Short mmCIF file of C-alpha atoms and ligand atoms in Angstrom, two decimals:
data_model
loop_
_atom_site.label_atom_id
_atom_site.label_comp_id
_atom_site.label_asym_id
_atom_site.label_seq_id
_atom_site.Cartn_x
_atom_site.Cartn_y
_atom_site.Cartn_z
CA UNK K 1 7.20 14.85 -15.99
CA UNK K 2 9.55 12.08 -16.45
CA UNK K 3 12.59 12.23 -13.79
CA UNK K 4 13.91 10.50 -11.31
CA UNK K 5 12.23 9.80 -7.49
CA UNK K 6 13.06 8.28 -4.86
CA UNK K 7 11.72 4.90 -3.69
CA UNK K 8 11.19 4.05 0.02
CA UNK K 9 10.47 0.84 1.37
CA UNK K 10 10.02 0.12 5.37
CA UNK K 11 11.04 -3.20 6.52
CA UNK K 12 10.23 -5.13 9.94
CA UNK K 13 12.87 -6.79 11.82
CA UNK K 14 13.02 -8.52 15.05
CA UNK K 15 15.66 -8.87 17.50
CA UNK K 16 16.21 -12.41 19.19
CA UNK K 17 14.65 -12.70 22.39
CA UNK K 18 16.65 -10.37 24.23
CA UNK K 19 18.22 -11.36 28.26
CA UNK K 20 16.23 -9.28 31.00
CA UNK K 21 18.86 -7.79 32.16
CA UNK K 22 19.68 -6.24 28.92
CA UNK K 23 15.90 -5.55 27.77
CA UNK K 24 15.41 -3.35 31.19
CA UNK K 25 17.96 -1.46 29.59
CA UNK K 26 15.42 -0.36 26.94
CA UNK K 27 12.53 -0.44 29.26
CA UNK K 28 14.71 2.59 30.73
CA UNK K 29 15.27 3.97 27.61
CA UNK K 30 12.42 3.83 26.15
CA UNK K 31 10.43 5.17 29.68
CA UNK K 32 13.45 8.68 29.17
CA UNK K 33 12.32 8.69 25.22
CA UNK K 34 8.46 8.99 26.44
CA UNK K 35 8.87 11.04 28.84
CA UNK K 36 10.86 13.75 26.50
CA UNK K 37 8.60 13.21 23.73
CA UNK K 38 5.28 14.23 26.29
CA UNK K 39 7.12 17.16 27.53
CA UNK K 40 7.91 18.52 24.18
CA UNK K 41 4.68 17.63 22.77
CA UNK K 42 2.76 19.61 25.84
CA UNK K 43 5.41 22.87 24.35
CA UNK K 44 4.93 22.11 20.76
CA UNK K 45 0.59 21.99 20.92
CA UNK K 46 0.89 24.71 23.54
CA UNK K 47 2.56 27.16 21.38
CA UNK K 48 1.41 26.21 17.77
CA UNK K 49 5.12 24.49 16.41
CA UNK K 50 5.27 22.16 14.11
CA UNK K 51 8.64 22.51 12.95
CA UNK K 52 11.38 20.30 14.20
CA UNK K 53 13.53 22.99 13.83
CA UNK K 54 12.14 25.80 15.77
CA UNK K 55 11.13 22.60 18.22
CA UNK K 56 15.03 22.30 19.30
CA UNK K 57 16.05 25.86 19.24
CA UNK K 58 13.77 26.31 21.74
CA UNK K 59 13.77 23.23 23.38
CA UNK K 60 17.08 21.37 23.35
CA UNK K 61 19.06 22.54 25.90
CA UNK K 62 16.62 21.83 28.93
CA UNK K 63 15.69 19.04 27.92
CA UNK K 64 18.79 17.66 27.20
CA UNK K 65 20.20 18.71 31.12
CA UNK K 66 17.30 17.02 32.06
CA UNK K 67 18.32 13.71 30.04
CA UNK K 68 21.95 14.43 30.27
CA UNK K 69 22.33 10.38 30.75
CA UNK K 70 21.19 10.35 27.15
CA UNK K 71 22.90 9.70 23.99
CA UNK K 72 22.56 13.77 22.99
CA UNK K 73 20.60 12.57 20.06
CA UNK K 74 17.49 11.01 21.29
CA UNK K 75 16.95 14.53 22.16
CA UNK K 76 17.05 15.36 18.66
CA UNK K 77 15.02 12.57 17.65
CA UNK K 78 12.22 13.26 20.17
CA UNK K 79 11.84 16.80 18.84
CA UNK K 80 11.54 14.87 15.60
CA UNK K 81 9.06 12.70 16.73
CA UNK K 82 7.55 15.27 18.87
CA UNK K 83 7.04 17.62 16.29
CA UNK K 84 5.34 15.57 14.21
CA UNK K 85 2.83 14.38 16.33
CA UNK K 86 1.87 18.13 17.34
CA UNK K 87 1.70 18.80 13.73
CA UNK K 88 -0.59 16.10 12.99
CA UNK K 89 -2.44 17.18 16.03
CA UNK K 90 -2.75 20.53 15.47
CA UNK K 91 -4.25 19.80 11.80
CA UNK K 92 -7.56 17.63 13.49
CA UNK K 93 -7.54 20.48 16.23
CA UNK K 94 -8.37 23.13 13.36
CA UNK K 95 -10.61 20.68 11.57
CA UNK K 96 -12.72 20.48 14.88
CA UNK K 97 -11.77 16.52 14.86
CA UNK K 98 -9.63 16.69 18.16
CA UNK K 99 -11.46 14.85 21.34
CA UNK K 100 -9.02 16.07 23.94
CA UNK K 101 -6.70 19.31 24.86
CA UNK K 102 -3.69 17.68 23.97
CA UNK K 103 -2.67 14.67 22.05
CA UNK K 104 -2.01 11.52 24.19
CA UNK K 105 1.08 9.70 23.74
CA UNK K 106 0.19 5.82 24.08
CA UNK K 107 2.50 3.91 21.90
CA UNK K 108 5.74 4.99 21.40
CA UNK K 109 8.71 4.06 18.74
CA UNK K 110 11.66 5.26 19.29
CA UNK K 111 12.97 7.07 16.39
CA UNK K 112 16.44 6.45 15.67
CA UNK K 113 19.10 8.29 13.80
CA UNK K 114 22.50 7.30 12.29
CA UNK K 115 24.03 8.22 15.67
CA UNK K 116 21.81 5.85 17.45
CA UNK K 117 22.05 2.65 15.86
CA UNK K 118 23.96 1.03 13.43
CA UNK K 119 23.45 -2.33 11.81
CA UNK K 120 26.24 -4.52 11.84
CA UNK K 121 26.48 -7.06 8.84
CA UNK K 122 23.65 -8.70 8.21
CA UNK K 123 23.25 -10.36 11.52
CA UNK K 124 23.11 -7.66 14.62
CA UNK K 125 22.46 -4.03 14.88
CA UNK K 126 23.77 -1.94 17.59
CA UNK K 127 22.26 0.72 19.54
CA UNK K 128 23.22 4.06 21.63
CA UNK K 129 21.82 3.89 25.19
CA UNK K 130 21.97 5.60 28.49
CA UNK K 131 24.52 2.34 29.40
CA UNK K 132 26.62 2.39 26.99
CA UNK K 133 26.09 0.14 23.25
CA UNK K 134 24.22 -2.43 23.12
CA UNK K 135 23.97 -5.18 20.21
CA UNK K 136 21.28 -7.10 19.28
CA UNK K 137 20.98 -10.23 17.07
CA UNK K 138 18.66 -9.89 14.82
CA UNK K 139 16.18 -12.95 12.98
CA UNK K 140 17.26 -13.32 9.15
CA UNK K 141 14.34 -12.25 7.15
CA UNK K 142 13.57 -12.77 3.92
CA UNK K 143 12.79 -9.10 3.38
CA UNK K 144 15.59 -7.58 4.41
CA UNK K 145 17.85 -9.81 2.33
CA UNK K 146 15.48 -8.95 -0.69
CA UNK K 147 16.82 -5.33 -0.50
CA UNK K 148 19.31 -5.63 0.72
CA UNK K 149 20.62 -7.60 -2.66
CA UNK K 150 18.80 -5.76 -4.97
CA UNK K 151 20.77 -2.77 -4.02
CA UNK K 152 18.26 -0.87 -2.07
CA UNK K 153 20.47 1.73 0.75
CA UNK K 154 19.63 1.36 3.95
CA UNK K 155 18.37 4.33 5.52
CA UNK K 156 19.57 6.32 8.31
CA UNK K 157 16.80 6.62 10.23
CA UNK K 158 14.89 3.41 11.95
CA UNK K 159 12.24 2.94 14.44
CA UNK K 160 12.32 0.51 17.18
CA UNK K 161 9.47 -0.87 19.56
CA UNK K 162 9.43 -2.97 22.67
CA UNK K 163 7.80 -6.29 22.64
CA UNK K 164 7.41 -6.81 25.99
CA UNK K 165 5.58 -9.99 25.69
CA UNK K 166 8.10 -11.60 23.78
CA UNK K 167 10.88 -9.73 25.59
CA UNK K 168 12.19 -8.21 21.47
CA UNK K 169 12.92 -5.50 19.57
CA UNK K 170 10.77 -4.69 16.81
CA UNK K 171 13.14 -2.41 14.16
CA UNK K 172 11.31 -0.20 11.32
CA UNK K 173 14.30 -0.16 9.08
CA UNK K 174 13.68 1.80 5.66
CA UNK K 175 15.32 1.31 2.54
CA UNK K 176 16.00 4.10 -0.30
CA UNK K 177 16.51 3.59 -4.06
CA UNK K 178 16.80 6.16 -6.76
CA UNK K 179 14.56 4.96 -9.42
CA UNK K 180 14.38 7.15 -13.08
CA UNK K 181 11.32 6.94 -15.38
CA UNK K 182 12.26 5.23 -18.71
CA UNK K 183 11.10 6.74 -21.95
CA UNK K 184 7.73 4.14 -22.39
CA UNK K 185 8.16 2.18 -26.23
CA UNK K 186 4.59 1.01 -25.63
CA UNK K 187 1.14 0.77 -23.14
CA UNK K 188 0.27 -1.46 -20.96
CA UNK K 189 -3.79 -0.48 -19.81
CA UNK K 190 -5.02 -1.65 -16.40
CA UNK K 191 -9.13 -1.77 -15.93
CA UNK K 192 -9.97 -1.90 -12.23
CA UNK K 193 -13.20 -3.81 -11.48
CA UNK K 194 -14.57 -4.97 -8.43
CA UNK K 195 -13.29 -8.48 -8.39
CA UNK K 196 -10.57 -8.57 -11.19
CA UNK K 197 -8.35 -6.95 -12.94
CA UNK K 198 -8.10 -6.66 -16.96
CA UNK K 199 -4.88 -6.24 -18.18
CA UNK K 200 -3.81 -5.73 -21.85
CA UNK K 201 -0.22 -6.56 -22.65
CA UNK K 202 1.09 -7.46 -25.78
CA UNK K 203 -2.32 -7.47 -27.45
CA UNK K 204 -3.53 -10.16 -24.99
CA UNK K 205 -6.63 -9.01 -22.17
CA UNK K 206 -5.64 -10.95 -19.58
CA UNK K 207 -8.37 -11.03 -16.51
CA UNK K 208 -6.70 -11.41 -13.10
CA UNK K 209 -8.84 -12.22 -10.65
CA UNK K 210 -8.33 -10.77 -7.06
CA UNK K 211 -11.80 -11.63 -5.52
CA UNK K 212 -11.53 -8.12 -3.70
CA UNK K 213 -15.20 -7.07 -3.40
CA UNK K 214 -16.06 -10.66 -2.17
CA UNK K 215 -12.97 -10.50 0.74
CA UNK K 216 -14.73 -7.00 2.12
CA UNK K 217 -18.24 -8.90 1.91
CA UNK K 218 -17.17 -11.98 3.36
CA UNK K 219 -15.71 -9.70 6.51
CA UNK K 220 -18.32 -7.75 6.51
CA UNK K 221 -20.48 -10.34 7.25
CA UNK K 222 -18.38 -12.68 9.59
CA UNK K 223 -18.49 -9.54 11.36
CA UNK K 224 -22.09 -9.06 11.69
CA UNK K 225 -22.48 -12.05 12.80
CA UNK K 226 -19.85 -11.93 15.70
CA UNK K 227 -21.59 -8.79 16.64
CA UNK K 228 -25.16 -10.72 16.80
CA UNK K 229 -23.57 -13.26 18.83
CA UNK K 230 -21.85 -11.37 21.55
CA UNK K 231 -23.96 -8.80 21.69
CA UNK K 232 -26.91 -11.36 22.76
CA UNK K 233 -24.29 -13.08 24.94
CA UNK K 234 -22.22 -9.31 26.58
CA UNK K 235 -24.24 -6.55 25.60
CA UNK K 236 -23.21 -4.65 22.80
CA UNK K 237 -18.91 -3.34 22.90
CA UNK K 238 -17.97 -5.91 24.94
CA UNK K 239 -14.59 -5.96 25.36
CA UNK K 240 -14.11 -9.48 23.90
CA UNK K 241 -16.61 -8.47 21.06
CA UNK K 242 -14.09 -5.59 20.04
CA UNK K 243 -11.17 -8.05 20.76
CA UNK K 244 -12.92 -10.00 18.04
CA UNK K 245 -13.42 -7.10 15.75
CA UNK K 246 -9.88 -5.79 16.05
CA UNK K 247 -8.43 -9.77 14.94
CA UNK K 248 -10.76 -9.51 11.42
CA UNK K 249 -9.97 -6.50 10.77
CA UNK K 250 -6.42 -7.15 10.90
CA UNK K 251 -6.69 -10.08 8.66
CA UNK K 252 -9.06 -8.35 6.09
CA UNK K 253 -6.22 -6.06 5.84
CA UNK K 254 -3.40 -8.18 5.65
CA UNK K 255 -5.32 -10.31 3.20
CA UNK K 256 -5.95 -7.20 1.06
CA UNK K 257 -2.82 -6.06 1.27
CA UNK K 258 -1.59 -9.55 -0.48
CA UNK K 259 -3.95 -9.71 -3.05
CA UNK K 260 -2.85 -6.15 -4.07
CA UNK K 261 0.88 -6.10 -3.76
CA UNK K 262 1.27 -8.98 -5.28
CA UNK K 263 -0.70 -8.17 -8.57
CA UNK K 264 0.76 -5.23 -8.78
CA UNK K 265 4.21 -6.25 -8.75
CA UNK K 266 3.43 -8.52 -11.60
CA UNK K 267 1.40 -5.60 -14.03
CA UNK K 268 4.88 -3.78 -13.35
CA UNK K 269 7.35 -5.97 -13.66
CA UNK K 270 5.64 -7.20 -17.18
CA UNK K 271 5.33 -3.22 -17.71
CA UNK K 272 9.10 -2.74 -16.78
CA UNK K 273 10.04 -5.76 -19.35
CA UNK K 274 8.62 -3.85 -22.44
CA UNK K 275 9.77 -0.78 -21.20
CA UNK K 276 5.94 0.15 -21.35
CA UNK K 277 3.92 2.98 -19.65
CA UNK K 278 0.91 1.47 -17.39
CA UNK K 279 -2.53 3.63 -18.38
CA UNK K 280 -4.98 3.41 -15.30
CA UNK K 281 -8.34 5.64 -14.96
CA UNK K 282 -7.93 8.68 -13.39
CA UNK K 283 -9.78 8.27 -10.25
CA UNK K 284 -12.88 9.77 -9.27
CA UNK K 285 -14.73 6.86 -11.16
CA UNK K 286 -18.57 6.46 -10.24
CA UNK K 287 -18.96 2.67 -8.41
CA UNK K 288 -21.70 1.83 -10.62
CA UNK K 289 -20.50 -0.94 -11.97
CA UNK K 290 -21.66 -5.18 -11.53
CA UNK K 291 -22.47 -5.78 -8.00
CA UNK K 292 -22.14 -2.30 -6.52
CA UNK K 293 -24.98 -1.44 -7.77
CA UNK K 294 -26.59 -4.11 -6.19
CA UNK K 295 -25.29 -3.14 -2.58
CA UNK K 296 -27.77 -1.16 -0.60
CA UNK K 297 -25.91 -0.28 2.49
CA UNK K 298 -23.85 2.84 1.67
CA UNK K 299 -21.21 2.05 3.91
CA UNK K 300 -20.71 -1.21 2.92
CA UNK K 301 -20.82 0.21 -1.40
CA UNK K 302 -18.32 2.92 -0.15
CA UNK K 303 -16.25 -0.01 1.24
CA UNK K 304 -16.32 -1.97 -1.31
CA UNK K 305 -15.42 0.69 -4.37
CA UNK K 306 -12.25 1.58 -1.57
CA UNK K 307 -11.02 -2.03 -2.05
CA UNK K 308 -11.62 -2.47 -5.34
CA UNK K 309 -9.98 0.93 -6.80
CA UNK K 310 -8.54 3.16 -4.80
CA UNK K 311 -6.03 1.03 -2.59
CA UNK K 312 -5.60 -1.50 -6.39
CA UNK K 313 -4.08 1.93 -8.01
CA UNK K 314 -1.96 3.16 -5.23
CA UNK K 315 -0.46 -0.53 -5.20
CA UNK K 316 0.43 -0.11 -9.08
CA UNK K 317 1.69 3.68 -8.72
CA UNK K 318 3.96 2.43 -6.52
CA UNK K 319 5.07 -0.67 -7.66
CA UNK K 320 5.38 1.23 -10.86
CA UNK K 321 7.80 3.72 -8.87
CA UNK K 322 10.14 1.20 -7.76
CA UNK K 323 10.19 -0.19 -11.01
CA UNK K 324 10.77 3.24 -12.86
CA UNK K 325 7.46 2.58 -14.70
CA UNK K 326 6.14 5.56 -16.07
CA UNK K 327 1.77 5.88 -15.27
CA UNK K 328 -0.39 8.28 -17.52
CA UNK K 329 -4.05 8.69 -16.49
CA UNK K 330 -6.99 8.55 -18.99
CA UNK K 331 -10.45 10.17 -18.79
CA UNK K 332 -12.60 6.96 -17.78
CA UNK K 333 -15.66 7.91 -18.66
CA UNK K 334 -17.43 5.48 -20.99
CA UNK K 335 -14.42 3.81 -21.49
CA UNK K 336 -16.37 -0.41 -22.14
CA UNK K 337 -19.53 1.77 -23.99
CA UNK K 338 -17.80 2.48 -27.06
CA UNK K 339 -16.98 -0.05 -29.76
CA UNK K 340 -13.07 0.78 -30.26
CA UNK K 341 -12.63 -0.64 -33.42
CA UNK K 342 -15.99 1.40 -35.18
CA UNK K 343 -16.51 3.84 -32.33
CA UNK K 344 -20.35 2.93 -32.54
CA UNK K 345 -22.65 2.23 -29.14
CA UNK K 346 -22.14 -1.16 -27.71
CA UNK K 347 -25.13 -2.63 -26.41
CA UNK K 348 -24.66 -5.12 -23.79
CA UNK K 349 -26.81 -7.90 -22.81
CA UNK K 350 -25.61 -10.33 -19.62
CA UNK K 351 -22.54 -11.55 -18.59
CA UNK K 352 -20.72 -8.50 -19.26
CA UNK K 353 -21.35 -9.25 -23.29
CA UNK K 354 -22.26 -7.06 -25.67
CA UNK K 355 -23.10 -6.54 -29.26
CA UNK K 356 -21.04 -3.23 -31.22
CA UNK K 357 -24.22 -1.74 -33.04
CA UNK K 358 -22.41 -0.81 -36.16
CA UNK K 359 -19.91 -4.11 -36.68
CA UNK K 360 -22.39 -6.35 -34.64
CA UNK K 361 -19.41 -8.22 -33.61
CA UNK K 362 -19.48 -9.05 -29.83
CA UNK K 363 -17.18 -7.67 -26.85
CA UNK K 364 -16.58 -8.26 -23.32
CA UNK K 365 -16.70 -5.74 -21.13
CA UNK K 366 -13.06 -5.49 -19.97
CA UNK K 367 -11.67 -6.04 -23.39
CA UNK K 368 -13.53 -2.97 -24.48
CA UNK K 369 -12.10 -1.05 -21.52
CA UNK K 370 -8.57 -2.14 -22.10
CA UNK K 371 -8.45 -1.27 -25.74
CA UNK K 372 -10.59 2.48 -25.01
CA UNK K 373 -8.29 3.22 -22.45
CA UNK K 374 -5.33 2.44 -25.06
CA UNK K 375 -6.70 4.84 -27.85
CA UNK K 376 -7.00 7.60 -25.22
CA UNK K 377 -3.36 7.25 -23.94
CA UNK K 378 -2.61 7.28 -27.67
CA UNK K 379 -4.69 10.34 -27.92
CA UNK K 380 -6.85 8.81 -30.15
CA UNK K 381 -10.19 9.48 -28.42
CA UNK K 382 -11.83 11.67 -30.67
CA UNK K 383 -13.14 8.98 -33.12
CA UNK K 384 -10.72 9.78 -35.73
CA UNK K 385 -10.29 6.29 -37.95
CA UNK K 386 -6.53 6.62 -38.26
CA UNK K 387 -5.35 6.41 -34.54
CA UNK K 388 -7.82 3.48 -34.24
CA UNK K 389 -5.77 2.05 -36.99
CA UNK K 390 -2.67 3.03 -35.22
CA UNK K 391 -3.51 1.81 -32.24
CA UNK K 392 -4.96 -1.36 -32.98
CA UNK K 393 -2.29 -2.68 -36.25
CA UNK K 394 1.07 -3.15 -34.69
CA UNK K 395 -0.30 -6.13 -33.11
CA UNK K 396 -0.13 -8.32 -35.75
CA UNK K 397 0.15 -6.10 -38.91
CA UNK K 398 -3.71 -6.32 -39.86
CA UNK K 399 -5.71 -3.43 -39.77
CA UNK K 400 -8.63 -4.74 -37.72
CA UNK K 401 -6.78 -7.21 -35.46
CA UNK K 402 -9.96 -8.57 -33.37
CA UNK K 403 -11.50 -11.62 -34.60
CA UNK K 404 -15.65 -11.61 -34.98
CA UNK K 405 -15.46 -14.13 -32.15
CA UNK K 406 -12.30 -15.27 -30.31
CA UNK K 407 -10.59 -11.92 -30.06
CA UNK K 408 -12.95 -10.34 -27.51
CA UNK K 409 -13.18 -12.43 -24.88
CA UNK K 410 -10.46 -11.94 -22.15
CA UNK K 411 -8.33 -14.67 -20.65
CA UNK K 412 -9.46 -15.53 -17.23
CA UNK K 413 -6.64 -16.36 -14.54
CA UNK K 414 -7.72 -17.51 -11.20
CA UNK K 415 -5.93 -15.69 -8.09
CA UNK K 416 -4.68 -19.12 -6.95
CA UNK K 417 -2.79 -19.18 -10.52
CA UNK K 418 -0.91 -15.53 -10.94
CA UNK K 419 0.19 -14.92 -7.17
CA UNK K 420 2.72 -17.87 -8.10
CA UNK K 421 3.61 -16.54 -11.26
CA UNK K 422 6.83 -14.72 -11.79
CA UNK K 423 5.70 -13.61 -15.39
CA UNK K 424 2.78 -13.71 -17.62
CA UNK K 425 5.37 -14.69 -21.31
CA UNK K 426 5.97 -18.01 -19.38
CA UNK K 427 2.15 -19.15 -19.97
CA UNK K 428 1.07 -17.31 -23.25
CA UNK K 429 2.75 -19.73 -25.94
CA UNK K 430 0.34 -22.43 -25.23
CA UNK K 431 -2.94 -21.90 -22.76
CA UNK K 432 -3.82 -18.42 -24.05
CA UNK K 433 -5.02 -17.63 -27.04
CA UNK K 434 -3.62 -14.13 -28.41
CA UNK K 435 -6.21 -11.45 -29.71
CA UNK K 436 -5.20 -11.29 -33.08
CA UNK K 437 -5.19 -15.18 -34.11
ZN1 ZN V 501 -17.63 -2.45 -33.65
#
């Protein structure tokens, strides 16, 4: 399993506002790019290709008379482009999810090859067009320099869009790095909830909040009450109403999107630091946790289990990836009902606190997760005493490192606090209080 992949990363550049004269130029171009990419579309859906390659054999020379003003490879690219989009149309087709005969092609990106532009230092990237090449300054951005230091390759292929508002280019540059798996010397266990995050490293359960769940309710009903409002005052889908609509959604997303990235670059980069493996639940977890339960609407549950798990993982697989972090997936079924240190019932009262009905010591939730989902990465699920022992000693040498009292609660750290931090070490010496005092 371990090996090495490869790590891509898309970054979004804009040129400088560009002079008419010389944006008309990719008007034009970008009018010839359409128009190639409908005709070969119309030939690609019409005869069942979805192959790029079997796209230009049969394809390339007309079209390419018919563009001869073209750079030759924008033909290439739009049977690229083209067969793609017949490919992904073709799949709904067969599903019975297609509205219309053919696929429509409203917004268009020109794909770009390493023919077709070239960036030049760190400042301007030029470009292959029907006049000739043209260069464009482009805006420093923070990004871009990111990778661009960190020894990340810039792709060969790139993606440009008109901004005709602004009179820009919008570039889709992509970045490649070969990343290889370390060997992991140690676990660090990630338990998804709805609104946080537990975390064991280093025999501490730290509990980042992210406030997920309560971003997708707080949307969900902002939007409600937009639609009450302009549905009295338009009729409902109004135009502005869906203008409306469109704007939240955007920045539910983009909010999300933070939260998530952000955490879990930090779970990684701590992983990465101890050269440990993250353990996550392998997904297909029932939402029946906290306040899900509580949510009647099934849209809105489904929603909110989305946010909280599925899109939380993907962020840490592929942080994780970049990072060469190795992730193994546990079963994660029952993982906060069994007492980890006695492997007896746990019987929980409120607050996510519970009482282990052999040891009668009490647990949080979380912590109880984190340390289950430990032993079964260890591969110490099936109640045996000694890879409890194992798994629990090497924290501070004891055999039963959890305190009666202290040890199970988890360290609570507001989102306001770890989307500044750069690591958790920096804070544990003297705020936290480590698991195995
Ligand atoms: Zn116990």
């Amino acid at each position: 399993m371990r090996g090495t992949s490869e790590v891509t990363r898309t970054v979004v550049v804009r040129s400088e506002r560009l002079p008419r004269r010389t944006f008309r130029t990719f008007v034009e171009l970008e009018g010839m790019y359409r128009n190639m990419v409908e005709q070969l579309v119309l030939h690609a859906v019409n005869n069942g290709i979805t192959k790029f390659t079997r796209l230009k054999a049969e394809r390339y020379r007309e079209v390419r008379s018919l563009y001869s003003q073209l750079p030759s490879h924008y033909v290439y690219t739009a049977c690229q482009d083209a067969a793609e989009r017949a490919h992904s149309f073709l799949k709904l087709k067969r599903m019975g999810k297609a509205r219309k005969p053919y696929p429509e092609v409203r917004g268009v990106n020109i794909w770009l090859d390493d023919q077709l532009w070239r960036a030049e230092g760190l400042t301007s990237i030029s470009i292959a067009t029907h006049r000739g090449r043209v260069r464009v300054s482009i805006e420093l951005n923070r990004h871009f320099l990111r990778y661009v230091n960190r020894g990340w390759r810039l792709a060969s292929e790139a993606k440009v869009k008109l901004d005709r508002r602004e009179r820009r280019l919008i570039f889709y540059i992509t970045f490649r790095k070969e990343v290889s798996e370390y060997r992991p010397k140690g676990y660090v266990t990630v338990d998804v909830n709805e609104d946080a995050e537990a975390v064991l490293i280093d025999g501490i359960v730290y509990l980042l909040e992210t406030g997920l769940s309560r971003v997708t309710l707080g949307y969900y009903y902002r939007r409600k009450r937009v639609q009450e409002k302009y549905d009295k005052a338009y009729g409902p889908g109004s135009r502005p109403e869906r203008r409306v609509f469109r704007r939240l959604s955007s920045n539910e997303r983009a909010l999300k999107k933070d939260i998530r990235w952000k955490l879990a670059a930090l779970i990684a980069r701590e992983a990465a630091r101890r050269q440990a493996a993250i353990v996550l639940e392998r997904l297909g977890k029932e939402p029946a946790k906290g306040m899900i339960e509580r949510i009647k609407d099934p849209q809105l549950r489904h929603r909110v289990f989305q946010a909280a798990f599925k899109g939380m993982q993907r962020a840490i697989e592929e942080k994780a990836r970049e990072h060469g972090v190795p992730v193994i997936y546990v079963d994660p079924r029952n993982t906060s009902r069994t007492c980890p240190i006695h492997g007896a019932e746990i019987i929980y009262g409120k607050d996510r606190h519970g009482a282990c009905s052999r040891g009668g010591e009490t647990w949080h939730r979380d912590v109880v997760a984190c340390y289950n989902l430990l032993l079964r990465a260890l591969g110490g699920d099936g109640g045996a005493a000694p890879s409890r022992v194992r798994a629990l000693t090497p924290v501070d040498g004891g055999p039963v490192p959890l305190g009666p009292t202290a040890a199970h609660e988890p360290t609570p750290i507001a989102r306001g606090a770890w989307a500044r931090w750069k690591s958790l070490g920096a804070t544990s010496d003297h705020k936290l209080m480590r698991v195995s005092a």
